[in-house]
Amino acid sequence: MKKPEIKSWDCVDHDPIEEWVPNDPSDVEFWLNIAVGIEGEEGADNFFVHVVTERKISSLANKSHMLVIPYYSGLS
């Protein structure tokens, strides 16, 4: 059975996102592009996720497509 897998991710605001370290890990907000495809196959579909910490959420007008986290500890 073929399974979906994350092929790649990136962030326009913090490039490369893997090296970005916020001033305050509890006060973070950015859009993340995640490319998801089928394991062992070429190609992927892009999904945009609004990554937001719990502390930051109250200051945002647009609260759609959010992945809410307590603090940002990086991507790897």
mmCIF file of N, CA, C and O in Angstrom:
data_model
loop_
_atom_site.group_PDB
_atom_site.id
_atom_site.type_symbol
_atom_site.label_atom_id
_atom_site.label_comp_id
_atom_site.label_asym_id
_atom_site.label_seq_id
_atom_site.Cartn_x
_atom_site.Cartn_y
_atom_site.Cartn_z
ATOM 1 N N MET A 1 0.841 -1.186 0.000
ATOM 2 C CA MET A 1 0.000 0.000 0.000
ATOM 3 C C MET A 1 0.887 1.250 0.000
ATOM 4 O O MET A 1 1.796 1.382 0.815
ATOM 5 N N LYS A 2 0.599 2.158 -0.883
ATOM 6 C CA LYS A 2 1.371 3.400 -0.972
ATOM 7 C C LYS A 2 0.829 4.400 0.043
ATOM 8 O O LYS A 2 -0.365 4.543 0.223
ATOM 9 N N LYS A 3 1.767 5.102 0.698
ATOM 10 C CA LYS A 3 1.393 6.044 1.740
ATOM 11 C C LYS A 3 1.819 7.449 1.353
ATOM 12 O O LYS A 3 2.809 7.635 0.646
ATOM 13 N N PRO A 4 1.092 8.452 1.848
ATOM 14 C CA PRO A 4 1.534 9.827 1.626
ATOM 15 C C PRO A 4 2.773 10.118 2.465
ATOM 16 O O PRO A 4 2.967 9.522 3.533
ATOM 17 N N GLU A 5 3.617 11.014 1.963
ATOM 18 C CA GLU A 5 4.792 11.440 2.716
ATOM 19 C C GLU A 5 5.076 12.906 2.434
ATOM 20 O O GLU A 5 4.733 13.425 1.374
ATOM 21 N N ILE A 6 5.700 13.560 3.392
ATOM 22 C CA ILE A 6 6.134 14.940 3.190
ATOM 23 C C ILE A 6 7.393 14.904 2.345
ATOM 24 O O ILE A 6 8.389 14.299 2.730
ATOM 25 N N LYS A 7 7.325 15.523 1.160
ATOM 26 C CA LYS A 7 8.467 15.556 0.243
ATOM 27 C C LYS A 7 9.405 16.709 0.580
ATOM 28 O O LYS A 7 10.615 16.580 0.467
ATOM 29 N N SER A 8 8.832 17.848 0.963
ATOM 30 C CA SER A 8 9.645 19.016 1.304
ATOM 31 C C SER A 8 8.783 20.042 2.015
ATOM 32 O O SER A 8 7.562 19.918 2.065
ATOM 33 N N TRP A 9 9.442 21.061 2.556
ATOM 34 C CA TRP A 9 8.753 22.200 3.155
ATOM 35 C C TRP A 9 9.624 23.426 2.989
ATOM 36 O O TRP A 9 10.835 23.322 2.828
ATOM 37 N N ASP A 10 8.980 24.584 2.986
ATOM 38 C CA ASP A 10 9.728 25.840 2.919
ATOM 39 C C ASP A 10 8.870 26.978 3.460
ATOM 40 O O ASP A 10 7.670 26.828 3.651
ATOM 41 N N CYS A 11 9.543 28.097 3.697
ATOM 42 C CA CYS A 11 8.879 29.277 4.237
ATOM 43 C C CYS A 11 9.507 30.504 3.593
ATOM 44 O O CYS A 11 10.724 30.702 3.686
ATOM 45 N N VAL A 12 8.713 31.328 2.952
ATOM 46 C CA VAL A 12 9.212 32.522 2.274
ATOM 47 C C VAL A 12 9.755 33.541 3.282
ATOM 48 O O VAL A 12 10.778 34.170 3.041
ATOM 49 N N ASP A 13 9.102 33.674 4.419
ATOM 50 C CA ASP A 13 9.505 34.672 5.412
ATOM 51 C C ASP A 13 10.817 34.346 6.110
ATOM 52 O O ASP A 13 11.541 35.248 6.522
ATOM 53 N N HIS A 14 11.105 33.078 6.262
ATOM 54 C CA HIS A 14 12.306 32.646 6.988
ATOM 55 C C HIS A 14 12.979 31.534 6.173
ATOM 56 O O HIS A 14 12.654 30.358 6.339
ATOM 57 N N ASP A 15 13.886 31.941 5.296
ATOM 58 C CA ASP A 15 14.512 30.992 4.375
ATOM 59 C C ASP A 15 16.015 30.930 4.608
ATOM 60 O O ASP A 15 16.674 31.968 4.496
ATOM 61 N N PRO A 16 16.531 29.803 4.968
ATOM 62 C CA PRO A 16 15.866 28.514 5.172
ATOM 63 C C PRO A 16 15.242 28.414 6.574
ATOM 64 O O PRO A 16 15.855 28.793 7.576
ATOM 65 N N ILE A 17 14.035 27.905 6.616
ATOM 66 C CA ILE A 17 13.281 27.799 7.872
ATOM 67 C C ILE A 17 13.996 26.900 8.881
ATOM 68 O O ILE A 17 13.894 27.104 10.089
ATOM 69 N N GLU A 18 14.762 25.925 8.405
ATOM 70 C CA GLU A 18 15.470 25.008 9.312
ATOM 71 C C GLU A 18 16.527 25.721 10.160
ATOM 72 O O GLU A 18 16.911 25.227 11.211
ATOM 73 N N GLU A 19 16.992 26.879 9.699
ATOM 74 C CA GLU A 19 18.035 27.616 10.417
ATOM 75 C C GLU A 19 17.511 28.816 11.203
ATOM 76 O O GLU A 19 18.251 29.443 11.954
ATOM 77 N N TRP A 20 16.232 29.136 11.027
ATOM 78 C CA TRP A 20 15.657 30.315 11.677
ATOM 79 C C TRP A 20 15.442 30.073 13.171
ATOM 80 O O TRP A 20 14.926 29.044 13.591
ATOM 81 N N VAL A 21 15.858 31.051 13.975
ATOM 82 C CA VAL A 21 15.652 31.007 15.417
ATOM 83 C C VAL A 21 14.929 32.294 15.813
ATOM 84 O O VAL A 21 15.483 33.389 15.680
ATOM 85 N N PRO A 22 13.686 32.190 16.291
ATOM 86 C CA PRO A 22 12.945 33.402 16.660
ATOM 87 C C PRO A 22 13.487 34.039 17.941
ATOM 88 O O PRO A 22 14.091 33.355 18.769
ATOM 89 N N ASN A 23 13.252 35.337 18.087
ATOM 90 C CA ASN A 23 13.650 36.037 19.313
ATOM 91 C C ASN A 23 12.929 35.472 20.532
ATOM 92 O O ASN A 23 13.505 35.345 21.605
ATOM 93 N N ASP A 24 11.643 35.168 20.347
ATOM 94 C CA ASP A 24 10.831 34.607 21.428
ATOM 95 C C ASP A 24 10.076 33.393 20.882
ATOM 96 O O ASP A 24 9.123 33.557 20.116
ATOM 97 N N PRO A 25 10.444 32.165 21.233
ATOM 98 C CA PRO A 25 9.801 30.961 20.703
ATOM 99 C C PRO A 25 8.315 30.827 21.043
ATOM 100 O O PRO A 25 7.616 30.037 20.431
ATOM 101 N N SER A 26 7.821 31.613 21.991
ATOM 102 C CA SER A 26 6.397 31.554 22.335
ATOM 103 C C SER A 26 5.574 32.599 21.581
ATOM 104 O O SER A 26 4.358 32.646 21.738
ATOM 105 N N ASP A 27 6.228 33.426 20.766
ATOM 106 C CA ASP A 27 5.553 34.505 20.030
ATOM 107 C C ASP A 27 5.924 34.413 18.550
ATOM 108 O O ASP A 27 6.704 35.209 18.040
ATOM 109 N N VAL A 28 5.358 33.406 17.868
ATOM 110 C CA VAL A 28 5.765 33.074 16.495
ATOM 111 C C VAL A 28 4.543 32.949 15.602
ATOM 112 O O VAL A 28 3.497 32.439 16.014
ATOM 113 N N GLU A 29 4.714 33.393 14.340
ATOM 114 C CA GLU A 29 3.656 33.268 13.332
ATOM 115 C C GLU A 29 4.307 33.307 11.959
ATOM 116 O O GLU A 29 5.084 34.208 11.661
ATOM 117 N N PHE A 30 4.038 32.292 11.131
ATOM 118 C CA PHE A 30 4.531 32.260 9.750
ATOM 119 C C PHE A 30 3.720 31.262 8.942
ATOM 120 O O PHE A 30 3.036 30.394 9.493
ATOM 121 N N TRP A 31 3.779 31.410 7.618
ATOM 122 C CA TRP A 31 3.130 30.473 6.704
ATOM 123 C C TRP A 31 4.168 29.467 6.234
ATOM 124 O O TRP A 31 5.261 29.837 5.813
ATOM 125 N N LEU A 32 3.811 28.195 6.306
ATOM 126 C CA LEU A 32 4.691 27.107 5.903
ATOM 127 C C LEU A 32 4.071 26.387 4.712
ATOM 128 O O LEU A 32 2.891 26.045 4.737
ATOM 129 N N ASN A 33 4.864 26.177 3.664
ATOM 130 C CA ASN A 33 4.426 25.401 2.508
ATOM 131 C C ASN A 33 4.933 23.975 2.695
ATOM 132 O O ASN A 33 6.129 23.755 2.871
ATOM 133 N N ILE A 34 4.014 23.012 2.687
ATOM 134 C CA ILE A 34 4.371 21.604 2.829
ATOM 135 C C ILE A 34 3.977 20.875 1.548
ATOM 136 O O ILE A 34 2.815 20.922 1.146
ATOM 137 N N ALA A 35 4.961 20.220 0.903
ATOM 138 C CA ALA A 35 4.704 19.442 -0.307
ATOM 139 C C ALA A 35 4.508 17.979 0.104
ATOM 140 O O ALA A 35 5.396 17.364 0.686
ATOM 141 N N VAL A 36 3.315 17.436 -0.192
ATOM 142 C CA VAL A 36 2.973 16.066 0.179
ATOM 143 C C VAL A 36 2.731 15.265 -1.093
ATOM 144 O O VAL A 36 1.980 15.679 -1.973
ATOM 145 N N GLY A 37 3.392 14.117 -1.163
ATOM 146 C CA GLY A 37 3.235 13.231 -2.311
ATOM 147 C C GLY A 37 3.121 11.792 -1.861
ATOM 148 O O GLY A 37 3.080 11.491 -0.671
ATOM 149 N N ILE A 38 3.096 10.886 -2.841
ATOM 150 C CA ILE A 38 3.003 9.459 -2.553
ATOM 151 C C ILE A 38 4.406 8.872 -2.411
ATOM 152 O O ILE A 38 5.287 9.150 -3.223
ATOM 153 N N GLU A 39 4.594 8.093 -1.386
ATOM 154 C CA GLU A 39 5.875 7.453 -1.102
ATOM 155 C C GLU A 39 6.393 6.698 -2.335
ATOM 156 O O GLU A 39 5.668 5.908 -2.948
ATOM 157 N N GLY A 40 7.641 6.997 -2.735
ATOM 158 C CA GLY A 40 8.271 6.322 -3.859
ATOM 159 C C GLY A 40 7.889 6.846 -5.230
ATOM 160 O O GLY A 40 8.342 6.315 -6.239
ATOM 161 N N GLU A 41 7.043 7.874 -5.295
ATOM 162 C CA GLU A 41 6.613 8.435 -6.578
ATOM 163 C C GLU A 41 7.058 9.886 -6.700
ATOM 164 O O GLU A 41 7.293 10.564 -5.711
ATOM 165 N N GLU A 42 7.163 10.353 -7.945
ATOM 166 C CA GLU A 42 7.493 11.753 -8.231
ATOM 167 C C GLU A 42 6.250 12.613 -8.019
ATOM 168 O O GLU A 42 5.129 12.133 -8.116
ATOM 169 N N GLY A 43 6.490 13.888 -7.783
ATOM 170 C CA GLY A 43 5.399 14.850 -7.700
ATOM 171 C C GLY A 43 4.831 14.986 -6.304
ATOM 172 O O GLY A 43 5.006 14.120 -5.448
ATOM 173 N N ALA A 44 4.162 16.118 -6.099
ATOM 174 C CA ALA A 44 3.569 16.408 -4.792
ATOM 175 C C ALA A 44 2.540 17.529 -4.943
ATOM 176 O O ALA A 44 2.554 18.272 -5.917
ATOM 177 N N ASP A 45 1.669 17.618 -3.962
ATOM 178 C CA ASP A 45 0.712 18.715 -3.865
ATOM 179 C C ASP A 45 1.154 19.623 -2.724
ATOM 180 O O ASP A 45 1.655 19.154 -1.704
ATOM 181 N N ASN A 46 0.955 20.919 -2.899
ATOM 182 C CA ASN A 46 1.373 21.910 -1.906
ATOM 183 C C ASN A 46 0.219 22.275 -0.979
ATOM 184 O O ASN A 46 -0.904 22.501 -1.429
ATOM 185 N N PHE A 47 0.536 22.357 0.296
ATOM 186 C CA PHE A 47 -0.419 22.756 1.317
ATOM 187 C C PHE A 47 0.211 23.884 2.121
ATOM 188 O O PHE A 47 1.363 23.772 2.561
ATOM 189 N N PHE A 48 -0.541 24.959 2.310
ATOM 190 C CA PHE A 48 -0.046 26.100 3.068
ATOM 191 C C PHE A 48 -0.684 26.069 4.455
ATOM 192 O O PHE A 48 -1.902 25.998 4.587
ATOM 193 N N VAL A 49 0.171 26.118 5.471
ATOM 194 C CA VAL A 49 -0.280 26.033 6.860
ATOM 195 C C VAL A 49 0.217 27.270 7.605
ATOM 196 O O VAL A 49 1.382 27.647 7.497
ATOM 197 N N HIS A 50 -0.684 27.869 8.348
ATOM 198 C CA HIS A 50 -0.370 29.049 9.146
ATOM 199 C C HIS A 50 0.081 28.556 10.517
ATOM 200 O O HIS A 50 -0.735 28.140 11.340
ATOM 201 N N VAL A 51 1.381 28.574 10.779
ATOM 202 C CA VAL A 51 1.943 28.110 12.050
ATOM 203 C C VAL A 51 1.932 29.282 13.024
ATOM 204 O O VAL A 51 2.495 30.343 12.744
ATOM 205 N N VAL A 52 1.270 29.071 14.170
ATOM 206 C CA VAL A 52 1.053 30.150 15.135
ATOM 207 C C VAL A 52 1.203 29.599 16.554
ATOM 208 O O VAL A 52 0.698 28.525 16.857
ATOM 209 N N THR A 53 1.869 30.344 17.396
ATOM 210 C CA THR A 53 1.937 29.949 18.802
ATOM 211 C C THR A 53 0.682 30.419 19.535
ATOM 212 O O THR A 53 0.012 31.360 19.102
ATOM 213 N N GLU A 54 0.378 29.763 20.638
ATOM 214 C CA GLU A 54 -0.804 30.116 21.434
ATOM 215 C C GLU A 54 -0.788 31.578 21.852
ATOM 216 O O GLU A 54 -1.819 32.244 21.850
ATOM 217 N N ARG A 55 0.374 32.095 22.183
ATOM 218 C CA ARG A 55 0.504 33.494 22.618
ATOM 219 C C ARG A 55 0.178 34.469 21.489
ATOM 220 O O ARG A 55 -0.378 35.542 21.722
ATOM 221 N N LYS A 56 0.515 34.120 20.262
ATOM 222 C CA LYS A 56 0.362 35.015 19.115
ATOM 223 C C LYS A 56 -1.065 35.030 18.559
ATOM 224 O O LYS A 56 -1.485 36.009 17.941
ATOM 225 N N ILE A 57 -1.826 33.985 18.773
ATOM 226 C CA ILE A 57 -3.124 33.806 18.113
ATOM 227 C C ILE A 57 -4.106 34.952 18.363
ATOM 228 O O ILE A 57 -4.842 35.346 17.469
ATOM 229 N N SER A 58 -4.116 35.515 19.545
ATOM 230 C CA SER A 58 -5.093 36.568 19.855
ATOM 231 C C SER A 58 -4.856 37.848 19.064
ATOM 232 O O SER A 58 -5.773 38.644 18.883
ATOM 233 N N SER A 59 -3.644 38.063 18.556
ATOM 234 C CA SER A 59 -3.355 39.291 17.812
ATOM 235 C C SER A 59 -3.624 39.167 16.312
ATOM 236 O O SER A 59 -3.440 40.132 15.579
ATOM 237 N N LEU A 60 -4.103 38.020 15.856
ATOM 238 C CA LEU A 60 -4.316 37.796 14.422
ATOM 239 C C LEU A 60 -5.768 37.990 14.022
ATOM 240 O O LEU A 60 -6.671 37.511 14.710
ATOM 241 N N ALA A 61 -5.971 38.655 12.897
ATOM 242 C CA ALA A 61 -7.316 38.830 12.365
ATOM 243 C C ALA A 61 -7.768 37.574 11.623
ATOM 244 O O ALA A 61 -8.897 37.123 11.771
ATOM 245 N N ASN A 62 -6.866 36.991 10.823
ATOM 246 C CA ASN A 62 -7.179 35.796 10.045
ATOM 247 C C ASN A 62 -6.774 34.563 10.845
ATOM 248 O O ASN A 62 -5.606 34.326 11.090
ATOM 249 N N LYS A 63 -7.762 33.781 11.223
ATOM 250 C CA LYS A 63 -7.493 32.589 12.025
ATOM 251 C C LYS A 63 -7.821 31.308 11.254
ATOM 252 O O LYS A 63 -8.242 30.313 11.839
ATOM 253 N N SER A 64 -7.575 31.309 9.941
ATOM 254 C CA SER A 64 -7.847 30.113 9.136
ATOM 255 C C SER A 64 -6.558 29.350 8.850
ATOM 256 O O SER A 64 -5.473 29.914 8.860
ATOM 257 N N HIS A 65 -6.710 28.061 8.606
ATOM 258 C CA HIS A 65 -5.612 27.164 8.223
ATOM 259 C C HIS A 65 -4.477 27.167 9.239
ATOM 260 O O HIS A 65 -3.310 27.101 8.878
ATOM 261 N N MET A 66 -4.813 27.225 10.522
ATOM 262 C CA MET A 66 -3.779 27.373 11.544
ATOM 263 C C MET A 66 -3.383 26.036 12.161
ATOM 264 O O MET A 66 -4.209 25.163 12.385
ATOM 265 N N LEU A 67 -2.102 25.950 12.417
ATOM 266 C CA LEU A 67 -1.538 24.892 13.242
ATOM 267 C C LEU A 67 -1.033 25.603 14.490
ATOM 268 O O LEU A 67 -0.066 26.357 14.429
ATOM 269 N N VAL A 68 -1.726 25.414 15.600
ATOM 270 C CA VAL A 68 -1.412 26.133 16.827
ATOM 271 C C VAL A 68 -0.478 25.280 17.683
ATOM 272 O O VAL A 68 -0.763 24.106 17.953
ATOM 273 N N ILE A 69 0.634 25.885 18.091
ATOM 274 C CA ILE A 69 1.643 25.209 18.906
ATOM 275 C C ILE A 69 1.936 26.040 20.151
ATOM 276 O O ILE A 69 1.747 27.254 20.137
ATOM 277 N N PRO A 70 2.387 25.422 21.240
ATOM 278 C CA PRO A 70 2.683 26.206 22.445
ATOM 279 C C PRO A 70 3.921 27.081 22.283
ATOM 280 O O PRO A 70 3.964 28.199 22.786
ATOM 281 N N TYR A 71 4.934 26.582 21.575
ATOM 282 C CA TYR A 71 6.145 27.345 21.303
ATOM 283 C C TYR A 71 6.836 26.716 20.089
ATOM 284 O O TYR A 71 6.578 25.568 19.745
ATOM 285 N N TYR A 72 7.715 27.478 19.463
ATOM 286 C CA TYR A 72 8.411 27.018 18.268
ATOM 287 C C TYR A 72 9.781 26.480 18.649
ATOM 288 O O TYR A 72 10.591 27.187 19.232
ATOM 289 N N SER A 73 10.025 25.214 18.316
ATOM 290 C CA SER A 73 11.311 24.602 18.626
ATOM 291 C C SER A 73 12.098 24.209 17.377
ATOM 292 O O SER A 73 13.083 23.503 17.472
ATOM 293 N N GLY A 74 11.637 24.669 16.214
ATOM 294 C CA GLY A 74 12.354 24.415 14.981
ATOM 295 C C GLY A 74 11.789 23.276 14.155
ATOM 296 O O GLY A 74 10.963 22.499 14.613
ATOM 297 N N LEU A 75 12.258 23.208 12.908
ATOM 298 C CA LEU A 75 11.888 22.140 11.985
ATOM 299 C C LEU A 75 13.138 21.341 11.655
ATOM 300 O O LEU A 75 14.195 21.899 11.447
ATOM 301 N N SER A 76 12.990 20.061 11.576
ATOM 302 C CA SER A 76 14.130 19.228 11.169
ATOM 303 C C SER A 76 13.648 18.005 10.429
ATOM 304 O O SER A 76 12.518 17.682 10.419
#
